[in-house]
Tab-separated table of C-alpha atoms in Angstrom:
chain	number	residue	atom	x	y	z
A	1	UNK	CA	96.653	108.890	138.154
A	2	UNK	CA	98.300	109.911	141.657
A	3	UNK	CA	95.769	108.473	144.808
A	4	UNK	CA	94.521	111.109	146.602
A	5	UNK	CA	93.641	110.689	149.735
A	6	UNK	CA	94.198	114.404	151.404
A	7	UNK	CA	92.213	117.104	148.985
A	8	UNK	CA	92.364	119.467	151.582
A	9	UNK	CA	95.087	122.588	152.183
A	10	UNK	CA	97.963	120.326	152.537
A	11	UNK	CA	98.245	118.760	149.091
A	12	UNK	CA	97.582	122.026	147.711
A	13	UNK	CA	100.461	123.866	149.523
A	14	UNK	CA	98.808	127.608	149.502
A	15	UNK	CA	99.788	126.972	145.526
A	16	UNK	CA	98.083	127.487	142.350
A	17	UNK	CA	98.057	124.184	140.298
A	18	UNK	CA	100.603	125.296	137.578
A	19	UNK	CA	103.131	126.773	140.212
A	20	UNK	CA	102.814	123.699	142.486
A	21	UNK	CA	102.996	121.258	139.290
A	22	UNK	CA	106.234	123.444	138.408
A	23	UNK	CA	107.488	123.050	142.071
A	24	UNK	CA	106.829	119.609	142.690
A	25	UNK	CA	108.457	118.840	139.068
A	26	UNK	CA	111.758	120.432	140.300
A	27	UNK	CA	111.770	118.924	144.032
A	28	UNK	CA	110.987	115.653	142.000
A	29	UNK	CA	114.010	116.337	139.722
A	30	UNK	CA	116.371	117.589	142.606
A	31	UNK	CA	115.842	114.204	144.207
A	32	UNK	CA	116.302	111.961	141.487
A	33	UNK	CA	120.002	114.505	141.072
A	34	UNK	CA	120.506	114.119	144.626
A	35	UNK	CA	118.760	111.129	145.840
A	36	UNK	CA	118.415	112.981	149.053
A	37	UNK	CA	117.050	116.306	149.530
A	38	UNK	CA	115.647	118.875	152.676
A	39	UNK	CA	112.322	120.595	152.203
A	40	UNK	CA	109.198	121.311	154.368
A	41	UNK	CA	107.406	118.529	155.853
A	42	UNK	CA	104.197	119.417	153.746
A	43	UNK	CA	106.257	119.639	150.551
A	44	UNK	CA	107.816	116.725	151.190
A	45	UNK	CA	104.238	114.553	152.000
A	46	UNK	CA	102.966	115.847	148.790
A	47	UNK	CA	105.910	115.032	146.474
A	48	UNK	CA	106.067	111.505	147.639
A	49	UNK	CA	103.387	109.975	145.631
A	50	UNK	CA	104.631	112.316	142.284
A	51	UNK	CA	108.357	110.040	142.924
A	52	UNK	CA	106.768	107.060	143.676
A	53	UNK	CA	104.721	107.285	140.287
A	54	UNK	CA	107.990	108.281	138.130
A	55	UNK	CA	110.116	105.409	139.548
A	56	UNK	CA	107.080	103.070	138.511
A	57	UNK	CA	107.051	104.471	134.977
A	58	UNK	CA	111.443	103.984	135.184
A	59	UNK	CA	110.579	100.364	135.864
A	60	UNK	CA	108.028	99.971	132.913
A	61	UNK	CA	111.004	101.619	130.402
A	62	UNK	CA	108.752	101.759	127.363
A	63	UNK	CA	109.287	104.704	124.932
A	64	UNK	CA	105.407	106.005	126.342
A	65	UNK	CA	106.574	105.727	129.869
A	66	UNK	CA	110.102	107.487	129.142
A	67	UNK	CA	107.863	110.473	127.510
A	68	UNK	CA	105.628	110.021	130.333
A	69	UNK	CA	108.649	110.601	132.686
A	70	UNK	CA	110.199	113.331	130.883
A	71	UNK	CA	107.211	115.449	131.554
A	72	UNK	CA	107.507	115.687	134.733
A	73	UNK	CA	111.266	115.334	135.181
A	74	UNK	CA	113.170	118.639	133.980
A	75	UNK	CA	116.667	117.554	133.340
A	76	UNK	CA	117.249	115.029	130.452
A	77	UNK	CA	120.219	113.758	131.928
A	78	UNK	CA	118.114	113.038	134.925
A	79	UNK	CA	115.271	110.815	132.580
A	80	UNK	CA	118.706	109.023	131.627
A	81	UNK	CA	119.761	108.552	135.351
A	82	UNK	CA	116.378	107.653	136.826
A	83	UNK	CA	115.775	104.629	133.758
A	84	UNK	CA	119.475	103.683	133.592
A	85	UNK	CA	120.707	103.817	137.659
A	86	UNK	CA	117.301	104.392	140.067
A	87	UNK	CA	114.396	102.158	138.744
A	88	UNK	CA	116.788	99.123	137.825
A	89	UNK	CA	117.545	99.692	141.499
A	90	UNK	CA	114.160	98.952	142.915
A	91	UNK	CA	113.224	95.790	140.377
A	92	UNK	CA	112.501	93.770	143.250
A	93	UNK	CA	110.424	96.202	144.723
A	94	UNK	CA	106.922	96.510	144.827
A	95	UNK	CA	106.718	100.760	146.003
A	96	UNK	CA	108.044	102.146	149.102
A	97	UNK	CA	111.006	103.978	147.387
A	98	UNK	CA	110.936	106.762	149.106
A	99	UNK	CA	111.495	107.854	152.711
A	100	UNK	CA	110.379	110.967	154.862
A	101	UNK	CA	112.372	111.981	157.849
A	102	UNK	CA	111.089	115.207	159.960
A	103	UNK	CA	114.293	116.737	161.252
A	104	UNK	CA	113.879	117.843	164.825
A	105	UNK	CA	115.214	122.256	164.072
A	106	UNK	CA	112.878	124.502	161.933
A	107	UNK	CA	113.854	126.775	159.070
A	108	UNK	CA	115.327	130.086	160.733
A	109	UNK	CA	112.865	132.046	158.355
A	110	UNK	CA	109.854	130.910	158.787
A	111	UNK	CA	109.950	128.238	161.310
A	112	UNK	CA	108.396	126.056	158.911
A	113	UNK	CA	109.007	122.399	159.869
A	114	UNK	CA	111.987	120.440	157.479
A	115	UNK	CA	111.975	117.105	156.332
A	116	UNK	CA	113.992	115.261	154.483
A	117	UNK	CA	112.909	112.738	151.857
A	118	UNK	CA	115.144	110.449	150.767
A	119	UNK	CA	115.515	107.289	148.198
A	120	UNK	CA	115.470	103.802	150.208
A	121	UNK	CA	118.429	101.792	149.241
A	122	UNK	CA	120.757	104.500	147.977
């Protein structure tokens, strides 16, 4: 189980719980494709815990945590990549695998603050 520390608004992301699982498992996929991707600051708070938990389970690389894994992750070529490239990766590493950077511009839409949240170590 993910801590939670923030109940409030922000982890929920004005979502209900199946579209925000839904979204978070895509962001979470996106970054394992792209090992580096822009969002919204809020989106990008939230997901960090979901990535940090998934690399963990990469780590493990028992048939449970793979199935574990592929739950959340929606590309099977991307279960492959994060237990055969990412989590071998980060064996010396005790968490911290991720990164958030807010960029200074907003999104010309919304003006909804953008981060980006990155892998450490790419």
């Amino acid at each position: 189980n993910t801590m939670v520390h923030s109940k409030g608004a922000l982890s929920r992301l004005g979502r209900k719980g199946s579209h925000r699982m839904a979204m978070l498992n895509n962001l979470l996929t996106s970054l394992i494709k792209h090992e580096r991707i822009v969002t919204t600051t809020p989106r990008a708070y939230v997901l960090k815990p979901y990535v940090e938990k998934v690399i963990t389970y990469g780590k493990k690389s028992t048939v449970h945590h793979r199935n574990l894994a592929a739950r959340r992750v929606k590309e099977r070529a991307m279960v492959v990549k994060l237990f055969g490239v990412i989590a071998p990766r980060y064996e010396g590493r005790d968490g911290g695998y991720t990164r958030v950077l807010k960029l200074s511009g907003r999104r010309k839409g919304d003006g909804a603050d953008m981060s980006v949240i990155e892998l450490v170590d790419r």
